Amino acid sequence: MKKRWDRQRLIYIMLVLSMTITALFPSLASAEPPYTTFSKDGYNRTIPSQAAYYPSTVVGDNLYKTLNENGVERLDYSPLKRPQDLFIDSKDEIYIADTDNNRIVHLNQDGAFVREIMAEGMKSPQGVFVTEAGIIYVADTGNKRILKLSGSGELLAAYGRPESRFIDESFHYEPTNLVVDERGFMYVISNGSYQGVVQLDPSGNFYGFYGTNLTEVSLMDIVRKLLYTEEQLSRQVRTLPATIRNIHIDEKGFIYTVSSTDKEQVKKLNIRGENQWKEKAFGVEPRFRNRGTNANTETADPNQEEQKSGLSDITVDRNGNLVAIDKVSNAVMQYGPNGEMLFFWVGQVTIGSPQLGISQSPVAVDTNSKNELFILDDSQNLIHVLKPTEFGLLLHEATTLSQEGKYVDSEPIWQEVLRLNALYSPAYQGLAEAAYYKENYKEALRLFKLAGDASGYSDSFWQLRLQWFQHNFALVANIAFVVVILFMIWSSRKKKLPWLHQLRQKTKAFVGQKKLLFQLKQAFIILRHPIDGFSDLRYHRKGGYVSASILLVLVALVLLMKEYYTSFTFMPVPSNERSSGFLIAIFVTWLTWVICNYLIGSIRQGEARFKDVFVGSSYALFPIVILGLPLAAVSNVMTASEMSIYSFFETGMLLWCGLMFFWMIQSLQNYSVGETIANICLTAFAMMITWVLISIIVGLSSELQNFFYTIYQEVSM
């Protein structure tokens, strides 16, 4: 009985302890969110991460407004109907553009219904904005105007289609969203307008177009413009800039736009309309874009047509972090104040089984003072509320401190972030900046490499190199002086050393007796006398398949070592991720060149045999063997500021190889300069046709294989 009583008491204690932990630390007792969060490391690789936000609740799904009928008040159920926008003001109160109900819904900070605003025949409003003073601006889309309302909802002004000599009659004005700056200037998004954001002054007068996208011109557009007549061009569809989908303004006055374009999809504009994020990339990878609609698989079906990125809205939280939502893939992404990705997740929609935190059709997003996310869903007609987790809070705090230049204060927080996720690359970036600030350049060098930041790595190495040079200048100067003196002595006395002359003669005789060594020596002769050297490959048999294969292997080894030993400053992509594919691509290109050049030479009365082209093309790559490893070695004592010097020698090596190929064709095929150029152009064209045919054959083979496999499945069933 005593043992049984002790067991019951132990179970009771464990139960009470579990309940206590659940009450004190609810985040520890909560289940995993219904989505996987990912982040990007410094090498642009996607890695899983802890959840930065966790689904909390939904608001706007249970709205009741008070009706007064004959002096009797009653509650009337009034759900949202295809809402298109939401805005959270400085008091954390929520305003929703309830489009199909022709109203603006006002909720308090807890999500409870406060009132509805239906001023002056409002029709299909799609955008709402509230200033610090409580003035409400509404994009009254159905009436093609902007409404300016007081805090109590009374009409102050209505701005219709702007009139200006800079706006022609074909301009379509249908406002869908807007923001207002501190001066009272309105920035209006007009549906389908490619001219940019319509900028209105506080009185509603047209001020100009703002943040216009550039026209994206493809290669085929350029070809058409060169070859087509004016009549043919007039029948083509006009190439116009991409339209702007949505807009946001942050506390500092920067305006952000979202466009339906591949380049500069999100722009951060200053007051002059200049994009501060020209080189930033936004949106999720193509392999994640189908996950939102494919709930039964972890990755998208490879045979399914790829969906394009569809960012629908953005917002900037109190820490300067940008949050974007993608309506096509149901993805939520957060970027730091400088536009670097912090994390993202994609919610997979299960038809008929809605889940908290997963929007089926996200159209708008905003944040409150607690940095909670509010995502409006126009399919579910509600708002998903997500709260930052411990990991998310630490990340936001550390990012803010680093952005403000408080690197020392951010260091322990970044270390805590790494404790929670040792693979989180931005944390290494933050620690590297802290180490650099404290002048611990050796540690900064290591951390910048882990973060994948080649620029920071170069700056740290520059400081280390400067310190080393300052401490060892006298030693370096003395060594250089001694080397120069020894070289001068050697140059003056080497002709008086008989044993040196005898050694040269014996070496030359030994090489002459060994056919393979004799053929390999020809590679050095070709460097000095290319035309005569290539002729000797054929007519004096100074080259063969074996020596050519050895040179190809040497080229492959040098390129492989160059990939591994080039400085991180000049090659930030991990060598193990590119060496195999890189070498295969080079070998396939070289082999295609040999075959196509031999065939073109045969057609155009060339004299070279296949063996001559094979051997000559191998010997033409010898400059890579000579310069590849020295370039890799030198790169390890250079910084990004010497990039032009490194690029000069690397480009020179490639140009040298190109000239060797030119002289090889001219010598072996017995061509003139013009015939050689024509041969090279035709060979390049033949290579392109060959690759196209190979890709078609591979594609047809794959389709044929799938066809027979389908027949086999049908028969077996």
XYZ file of C-alpha atoms in Angstrom, residues 78-695:
618
model
C -22.071 41.369 -40.022
C -19.177 39.312 -41.451
C -16.458 40.625 -43.694
C -16.922 40.102 -47.419
C -13.827 39.983 -49.659
C -11.779 42.528 -47.679
C -8.764 43.900 -49.565
C -6.741 45.989 -47.123
C -6.080 46.619 -43.454
C -4.257 49.321 -41.539
C -3.117 49.396 -37.894
C -2.751 52.899 -36.466
C -0.441 54.193 -33.735
C -2.947 53.053 -31.068
C -2.904 49.485 -32.449
C -6.500 49.855 -33.618
C -7.404 48.032 -36.835
C -9.097 49.431 -39.936
C -10.273 47.031 -42.658
C -11.338 47.914 -46.202
C -14.391 45.600 -46.364
C -14.703 45.814 -50.132
C -17.880 43.930 -51.007
C -19.730 45.385 -48.003
C -18.862 48.928 -49.179
C -17.516 50.003 -45.789
C -14.508 50.489 -43.547
C -14.580 48.298 -40.419
C -12.947 49.674 -37.286
C -11.761 47.191 -34.612
C -10.039 47.945 -31.330
C -6.611 46.581 -30.455
C -8.181 43.348 -29.161
C -10.053 42.777 -32.410
C -13.476 43.697 -31.091
C -15.909 45.529 -33.367
C -16.029 49.300 -32.782
C -17.930 50.758 -35.730
C -18.392 50.708 -39.473
C -17.716 53.710 -41.700
C -19.917 54.109 -44.784
C -19.441 57.723 -45.847
C -20.914 59.376 -48.951
C -21.971 56.301 -50.898
C -18.683 54.489 -50.503
C -18.415 51.742 -53.154
C -15.983 48.811 -53.176
C -13.187 50.465 -51.131
C -9.879 48.621 -51.553
C -7.466 50.720 -49.504
C -7.399 52.545 -46.175
C -4.804 54.712 -44.426
C -4.928 56.514 -41.048
C -2.555 59.346 -40.120
C -1.057 60.086 -36.702
C -3.753 62.727 -36.206
C -6.493 60.170 -36.842
C -7.468 61.403 -40.330
C -8.794 58.491 -42.408
C -8.049 58.222 -46.127
C -9.982 55.689 -48.204
C -9.326 54.462 -51.755
C -12.963 54.489 -52.879
C -12.284 52.243 -55.852
C -15.855 51.851 -57.097
C -16.332 55.620 -57.288
C -12.780 56.227 -58.595
C -11.879 58.754 -55.928
C -10.036 59.303 -52.646
C -12.053 60.102 -49.525
C -10.616 62.124 -46.653
C -12.548 61.512 -43.420
C -12.272 62.845 -39.905
C -11.566 60.569 -36.979
C -15.317 60.297 -36.385
C -15.940 59.310 -40.006
C -17.278 62.628 -41.326
C -16.398 63.548 -44.904
C -13.731 66.264 -45.140
C -12.893 66.071 -48.856
C -13.255 63.879 -51.918
C -10.597 63.818 -54.642
C -11.608 62.498 -58.047
C -9.591 61.994 -61.198
C -6.691 64.477 -61.164
C -6.520 66.994 -63.982
C -3.195 67.979 -65.512
C -1.640 68.610 -68.899
C 0.784 65.789 -68.040
C -2.099 63.262 -67.942
C -3.612 62.277 -71.275
C -7.176 61.137 -71.850
C -6.199 57.461 -72.063
C -4.991 57.420 -68.454
C -7.123 55.015 -66.421
C -7.689 56.275 -62.864
C -9.011 53.695 -60.402
C -7.394 54.059 -56.958
C -6.849 50.804 -55.110
C -4.516 51.833 -52.283
C -2.678 54.840 -50.933
C -0.324 56.201 -48.279
C 0.052 59.740 -46.928
C 3.317 61.324 -45.765
C 3.837 63.860 -42.967
C 3.276 66.778 -45.351
C -0.143 65.480 -46.341
C 0.948 64.417 -49.828
C -0.978 61.395 -51.082
C 0.654 58.545 -53.019
C -2.059 56.635 -54.856
C -1.930 53.265 -56.610
C -4.195 53.244 -59.674
C -5.324 49.881 -61.004
C -3.485 48.960 -64.215
C -1.479 52.179 -64.375
C 2.058 51.685 -65.710
C 3.038 55.357 -65.270
C 3.799 54.797 -61.578
C 2.358 56.074 -58.303
C 0.038 59.068 -58.658
C 1.306 61.800 -56.335
C -1.252 64.360 -55.121
C -0.641 67.415 -52.966
C -2.672 67.985 -49.751
C -5.393 69.711 -51.796
C -5.735 66.766 -54.169
C -3.982 68.440 -57.099
C -1.764 66.354 -59.359
C 1.885 66.702 -58.382
C 3.518 64.056 -60.602
C 4.142 60.369 -61.148
C 6.396 58.757 -58.581
C 8.502 55.578 -58.519
C 7.775 54.569 -62.126
C 9.131 51.139 -63.083
C 11.568 50.777 -65.946
C 10.498 48.958 -69.084
C 11.828 45.412 -69.209
C 13.151 44.677 -72.708
C 13.966 41.097 -73.669
C 16.503 39.931 -76.236
C 13.684 39.120 -78.672
C 12.378 42.695 -78.357
C 15.785 44.007 -79.396
C 15.947 41.574 -82.332
C 12.445 42.615 -83.483
C 13.378 46.284 -83.310
C 16.434 45.661 -85.492
C 14.766 43.432 -88.087
C 11.086 44.425 -88.228
C 9.674 47.218 -90.355
C 7.704 50.062 -88.791
C 4.461 48.446 -89.939
C 5.389 45.126 -88.332
C 6.413 46.870 -85.124
C 3.085 48.732 -85.027
C 1.267 45.389 -84.933
C 3.321 44.155 -81.974
C 2.101 44.433 -78.401
C 3.637 47.506 -76.771
C 6.334 46.870 -74.186
C 5.228 48.813 -71.119
C 6.617 49.089 -67.586
C 5.222 46.729 -64.965
C 2.314 48.017 -62.887
C 2.630 48.671 -59.155
C 0.476 46.422 -56.970
C 0.763 47.905 -53.515
C 2.436 50.589 -51.435
C 3.610 51.254 -47.862
C 5.310 54.096 -45.982
C 7.495 53.640 -42.891
C 8.088 55.891 -39.898
C 11.123 57.520 -41.571
C 9.184 58.531 -44.662
C 10.587 55.918 -47.043
C 7.987 54.576 -49.454
C 7.941 50.916 -50.492
C 6.238 49.605 -53.616
C 5.426 46.088 -54.818
C 5.377 45.455 -58.569
C 4.527 42.547 -60.826
C 8.056 42.285 -62.177
C 11.049 39.996 -61.795
C 13.565 42.814 -61.247
C 13.127 45.331 -58.421
C 9.955 43.613 -57.269
C 10.145 45.576 -54.023
C 11.534 49.097 -54.129
C 12.483 51.372 -51.247
C 12.056 54.926 -52.531
C 13.350 58.156 -51.050
C 11.586 61.498 -51.449
C 12.991 61.889 -54.976
C 11.701 58.484 -56.064
C 15.154 56.831 -56.184
C 15.268 53.129 -55.377
C 17.588 52.348 -52.446
C 17.366 48.563 -53.005
C 18.375 48.132 -56.643
C 20.355 44.943 -56.089
C 17.993 43.259 -53.632
C 16.046 40.095 -54.484
C 12.650 39.341 -52.971
C 10.199 36.462 -53.082
C 10.578 32.731 -52.489
C 12.381 30.268 -54.725
C 10.382 28.642 -57.555
C 10.442 25.266 -55.791
C 8.418 26.747 -52.914
C 5.826 28.547 -55.018
C 3.511 25.570 -55.535
C 3.571 24.371 -51.945
C 0.692 26.520 -50.815
C -1.755 24.719 -53.097
C -0.297 21.241 -52.741
C -1.095 20.141 -49.250
C -0.219 16.475 -49.531
C 3.414 16.772 -50.595
C 6.425 18.380 -49.030
C 7.627 19.787 -52.327
C 5.890 20.805 -55.485
C 5.215 18.371 -58.302
C 8.112 18.749 -60.759
C 5.724 18.199 -63.686
C 3.387 20.946 -62.496
C 3.654 24.282 -64.266
C 5.810 26.708 -62.302
C 3.914 29.554 -60.713
C 5.269 33.067 -60.796
C 5.950 35.054 -57.662
C 2.949 37.123 -56.609
C 3.827 39.484 -53.765
C 0.562 41.152 -52.823
C 1.478 43.428 -49.905
C 4.322 44.568 -47.673
C 4.689 46.323 -44.339
C 7.531 47.574 -42.151
C 7.466 46.898 -38.413
C 8.673 49.171 -35.617
C 12.208 47.754 -35.901
C 12.484 48.530 -39.607
C 12.042 44.912 -40.730
C 10.029 44.425 -43.905
C 7.344 41.733 -44.066
C 6.022 40.588 -47.458
C 3.233 38.164 -48.314
C 2.874 36.156 -51.518
C -0.703 35.413 -52.549
C 0.318 32.785 -55.096
C 2.363 30.569 -52.765
C 0.858 31.648 -49.388
C 4.372 32.571 -48.299
C 5.300 35.049 -45.577
C 8.796 36.563 -45.728
C 10.644 38.924 -43.418
C 13.669 40.989 -44.429
C 16.014 43.059 -42.292
C 16.325 46.867 -42.454
C 18.910 46.511 -45.238
C 16.796 44.141 -47.311
C 18.567 40.919 -46.327
C 16.285 37.917 -45.821
C 15.777 36.860 -42.204
C 13.351 33.959 -42.702
C 10.243 32.828 -44.574
C 7.589 30.155 -44.393
C 5.023 28.719 -46.784
C 1.648 27.601 -45.440
C 0.204 24.563 -47.205
C -3.535 24.878 -47.655
C -5.630 21.830 -46.841
C -8.926 22.135 -48.687
C -11.870 21.937 -46.292
C -9.652 22.000 -43.181
C -8.630 25.588 -42.354
C -5.714 25.923 -39.947
C -4.849 28.747 -37.610
C -1.944 30.737 -39.012
C -2.277 29.557 -42.624
C -3.977 31.984 -44.961
C -5.655 30.601 -48.040
C -5.533 33.895 -49.922
C -3.437 36.582 -48.147
C -4.030 40.064 -49.567
C -2.775 42.487 -46.902
C -0.394 42.519 -43.948
C 0.420 44.948 -41.136
C 2.068 44.979 -37.718
C 1.273 46.609 -34.406
C 3.517 48.101 -31.721
C 4.249 44.610 -30.352
C 5.483 43.513 -33.796
C 2.632 41.038 -34.072
C 1.686 40.119 -37.621
C -1.854 40.650 -38.901
C -2.509 38.885 -42.223
C -5.811 39.593 -43.958
C -7.376 36.711 -45.914
C -9.976 37.678 -48.526
C -11.085 34.049 -48.933
C -11.628 33.224 -45.268
C -12.800 36.811 -44.547
C -10.739 37.170 -41.378
C -7.347 38.214 -40.043
C -4.721 35.749 -38.800
C -2.713 37.097 -35.857
C 0.801 35.751 -35.296
C 2.986 36.573 -32.310
C 6.804 36.545 -32.372
C 8.426 33.609 -30.580
C 11.422 33.858 -28.265
C 13.650 33.267 -31.288
C 11.836 35.974 -33.249
C 12.051 38.508 -30.417
C 15.785 37.912 -29.973
C 16.334 38.166 -33.702
C 14.457 41.454 -33.958
C 16.306 42.947 -31.011
C 19.713 41.899 -32.301
C 18.941 43.153 -35.813
C 17.829 46.525 -34.479
C 20.940 46.952 -32.324
C 23.235 46.057 -35.237
C 21.381 48.443 -37.508
C 21.852 51.247 -34.952
C 25.578 50.513 -34.714
C 25.379 49.104 -31.159
C 27.519 46.092 -32.041
C 28.805 45.394 -28.530
C 25.275 45.359 -27.124
C 24.079 43.084 -29.926
C 26.841 40.495 -29.448
C 25.345 38.521 -26.493
C 21.934 38.531 -28.187
C 23.389 37.168 -31.436
C 25.134 34.476 -29.405
C 21.799 33.517 -27.894
C 20.280 33.372 -31.378
C 23.090 31.015 -32.409
C 22.450 28.892 -29.335
C 18.898 28.402 -30.549
C 19.948 27.863 -34.172
C 23.614 27.204 -34.888
C 23.007 27.374 -38.662
C 21.438 30.831 -38.693
C 23.758 32.815 -40.964
C 22.657 36.408 -40.109
C 23.781 35.744 -36.529
C 27.331 35.095 -37.751
C 27.081 38.331 -39.712
C 26.105 40.247 -36.566
C 28.899 38.674 -34.512
C 31.396 39.398 -37.299
C 30.425 43.070 -37.310
C 30.823 43.159 -33.522
C 34.272 41.548 -33.723
C 35.324 43.978 -36.457
C 34.109 46.903 -34.351
C 36.233 45.650 -31.422
C 39.228 45.365 -33.823
C 39.378 41.589 -33.360
C 40.037 41.172 -37.072
C 41.125 37.532 -36.928
C 37.830 36.492 -35.366
C 35.933 38.796 -37.723
C 37.662 37.089 -40.659
C 36.426 33.682 -39.494
C 32.892 34.880 -38.789
C 32.522 36.785 -42.064
C 33.442 33.617 -43.926
C 30.834 31.646 -41.984
C 28.312 34.351 -42.829
C 29.269 34.260 -46.514
C 30.144 37.976 -46.581
C 33.048 38.362 -49.026
C 33.160 42.150 -48.581
C 33.476 41.954 -44.796
C 36.021 39.152 -45.153
C 38.111 41.345 -47.461
C 37.960 44.332 -45.087
C 39.086 42.161 -42.160
C 41.923 40.650 -44.202
C 43.028 44.127 -45.278
C 43.355 45.152 -41.630
C 45.280 41.966 -40.772
C 47.570 42.427 -43.775
C 48.205 46.032 -42.794
C 49.093 45.025 -39.223
C 51.406 42.255 -40.443
C 53.133 44.584 -42.902
C 53.648 47.240 -40.216
C 55.274 44.693 -37.878
C 57.402 42.966 -40.541
C 58.337 45.761 -42.924
C 62.040 45.665 -42.028
C 62.214 41.894 -42.451
C 60.425 42.001 -45.823
C 62.704 44.798 -47.059
C 65.869 42.906 -46.030
C 64.678 39.666 -47.662
C 63.850 41.498 -50.892
C 67.287 43.149 -50.866
C 69.074 39.813 -50.367
C 67.044 38.146 -53.144
C 67.943 40.915 -55.606
C 71.656 40.640 -54.734
C 71.640 36.829 -55.117
C 69.835 37.104 -58.451
C 72.415 39.579 -59.755
C 75.269 37.312 -58.646
C 73.640 34.279 -60.265
C 73.001 36.144 -63.535
C 76.623 37.223 -63.755
C 78.195 33.825 -62.931
C 75.846 31.233 -64.473
C 77.653 31.392 -67.835
C 80.917 30.524 -66.062
C 79.542 27.323 -64.509
C 80.370 24.352 -66.801
C 78.357 21.865 -64.751
C 75.224 23.897 -65.392
C 75.754 23.725 -69.166
C 76.394 19.963 -68.942
C 73.214 19.479 -66.896
C 71.195 21.282 -69.549
C 72.636 19.124 -72.318
C 71.935 15.892 -70.434
C 68.395 16.997 -69.649
C 67.771 17.896 -73.282
C 69.135 14.554 -74.466
C 67.028 12.631 -71.919
C 63.864 14.450 -72.947
C 64.630 13.824 -76.621
C 64.908 10.081 -75.998
C 61.543 9.923 -74.199
C 58.760 10.440 -76.729
C 56.129 11.429 -74.168
C 58.364 13.994 -72.479
C 59.371 15.292 -75.907
C 55.711 15.812 -76.818
C 54.911 17.491 -73.496
C 57.865 19.838 -74.005
C 56.149 21.009 -77.168
C 53.537 22.788 -75.015
C 56.227 25.217 -73.834
C 57.503 25.743 -77.380
C 53.971 26.576 -78.555
C 53.762 29.359 -75.958
C 56.747 31.096 -77.616
C 56.117 30.175 -81.257
C 52.437 29.262 -81.549
C 52.013 28.975 -85.341
C 55.194 26.955 -85.913
C 54.564 24.970 -82.756
C 51.062 23.907 -83.801
C 52.366 22.952 -87.265
C 54.959 20.707 -85.626
C 52.171 18.852 -83.816
C 51.024 17.435 -87.137
C 53.919 17.464 -89.547
C 56.691 16.504 -87.113
C 54.556 14.332 -84.827
C 55.402 16.343 -81.730
C 51.979 15.685 -80.201
C 49.751 12.674 -79.623
C 46.615 11.455 -77.912
C 48.499 10.487 -74.751
C 50.241 13.839 -74.286
C 47.006 15.683 -75.130
C 45.095 13.633 -72.547
C 47.773 14.347 -69.935
C 47.442 18.065 -70.619
C 43.654 17.815 -70.284
C 44.053 16.092 -66.920
C 46.497 18.801 -65.823
C 44.019 21.501 -66.860
C 41.271 19.772 -64.868
C 43.518 19.442 -61.794
C 44.629 23.066 -61.989
C 41.039 24.285 -62.330
C 40.011 22.080 -59.412
C 42.828 23.365 -57.219
C 42.074 26.913 -58.327
C 38.492 26.426 -57.141
C 39.644 25.173 -53.741
C 42.571 27.506 -53.077
C 41.402 30.833 -54.496
C 40.730 33.335 -51.733
C 37.210 33.591 -50.347
C 37.269 37.257 -51.364
C 37.350 36.350 -55.050
C 35.339 33.129 -54.920
C 32.721 33.278 -52.126
C 30.702 30.346 -53.514
C 31.759 27.095 -51.748
C 34.080 25.115 -54.026
C 32.361 21.803 -53.269
C 29.120 23.216 -54.696
C 30.547 24.208 -58.057
C 33.694 22.212 -58.873
C 32.079 19.034 -60.255
C 29.483 20.785 -62.377
C 32.010 23.413 -63.417
C 34.528 20.830 -64.699
C 31.846 18.791 -66.447
C 30.570 21.895 -68.230
C 34.104 22.788 -69.377
C 34.826 19.253 -70.602
C 31.516 18.972 -72.486
C 32.072 22.378 -74.095
C 35.630 21.443 -75.096
C 34.569 18.084 -76.571
C 31.706 19.717 -78.487
C 34.185 22.271 -79.821
C 36.558 19.541 -81.059
C 33.818 17.633 -82.880
C 32.148 20.694 -84.411
C 35.432 22.336 -85.417
C 36.606 19.175 -87.166
C 33.312 18.881 -89.053
C 33.295 22.550 -90.070
C 36.942 22.275 -91.167
C 36.122 19.219 -93.270
C 33.294 21.067 -95.008
C 35.343 24.229 -95.609
C 38.434 22.533 -97.141
C 40.420 22.432 -93.953
C 43.527 20.225 -93.775
C 43.393 19.147 -90.130
C 42.519 15.608 -89.150
C 40.402 14.813 -86.078
C 43.578 13.892 -84.195
C 45.099 17.271 -85.061
C 42.057 19.178 -83.766
C 41.892 17.034 -80.604
C 45.598 17.412 -79.802
C 45.786 21.074 -80.798
C 42.733 21.995 -78.701
C 44.371 20.348 -75.682
C 47.674 22.185 -76.151
C 45.763 25.474 -76.575
C 44.612 25.210 -72.931
C 48.187 25.121 -71.605
C 48.150 28.784 -70.393
C 45.670 27.655 -67.728
C 48.249 25.135 -66.452
C 50.908 27.868 -66.333
C 48.879 30.670 -64.701
C 46.028 28.947 -62.839
C 47.845 28.038 -59.618
C 49.871 31.289 -59.358
C 46.610 33.231 -59.675
C 45.043 31.174 -56.901
C 48.100 31.691 -54.676
C 48.267 35.448 -55.301
C 44.553 35.852 -54.559
C 45.215 34.844 -50.952
C 47.299 37.967 -50.323
C 44.930 40.348 -52.116
C 41.770 42.148 -51.042
C 38.679 43.253 -52.912
C 40.320 46.617 -53.610
C 42.802 44.756 -55.837
C 40.014 42.981 -57.702
C 40.882 44.829 -60.914
C 44.451 43.468 -60.811
C 43.274 39.910 -60.251
C 40.640 40.221 -62.968
C 43.233 41.633 -65.373
C 45.485 38.577 -65.079
C 42.575 36.106 -65.091
C 41.115 37.737 -68.198
C 44.579 37.771 -69.750
C 44.877 34.025 -69.159
C 41.548 33.384 -70.901
C 42.410 35.711 -73.796
C 45.737 33.918 -74.175
C 43.850 30.632 -74.479
C 41.532 32.225 -77.028
C 44.489 33.386 -79.138
C 46.012 29.924 -78.917
C 42.805 28.424 -80.332
C 42.850 31.019 -83.116
C 46.459 30.250 -84.067
C 45.779 26.528 -83.773
C 42.972 26.699 -86.349
C 44.955 28.982 -88.632
C 48.006 26.686 -88.561
C 46.430 23.214 -88.652
C 43.650 24.050 -91.120
C 45.986 26.207 -93.256
C 43.530 29.140 -93.209
C 43.925 32.849 -93.672
C 42.872 35.237 -90.918
C 39.427 35.772 -92.464
C 38.878 32.054 -92.994
C 39.898 31.400 -89.398
C 37.351 33.909 -88.073
C 34.644 32.373 -90.256
C 35.579 28.901 -89.023
C 35.291 29.988 -85.376
C 31.878 31.616 -85.936
C 30.520 28.571 -87.770
C 31.907 26.279 -85.072
C 30.152 28.321 -82.359
C 26.889 28.150 -84.319
C 27.285 24.386 -84.813
C 27.906 23.941 -81.070
C 24.706 25.817 -80.273
C 22.694 23.696 -82.732
C 24.242 20.531 -81.272
C 23.229 21.440 -77.720
C 19.692 22.290 -78.852
C 19.364 18.935 -80.634
C 20.740 17.059 -77.636
C 18.277 18.773 -75.295
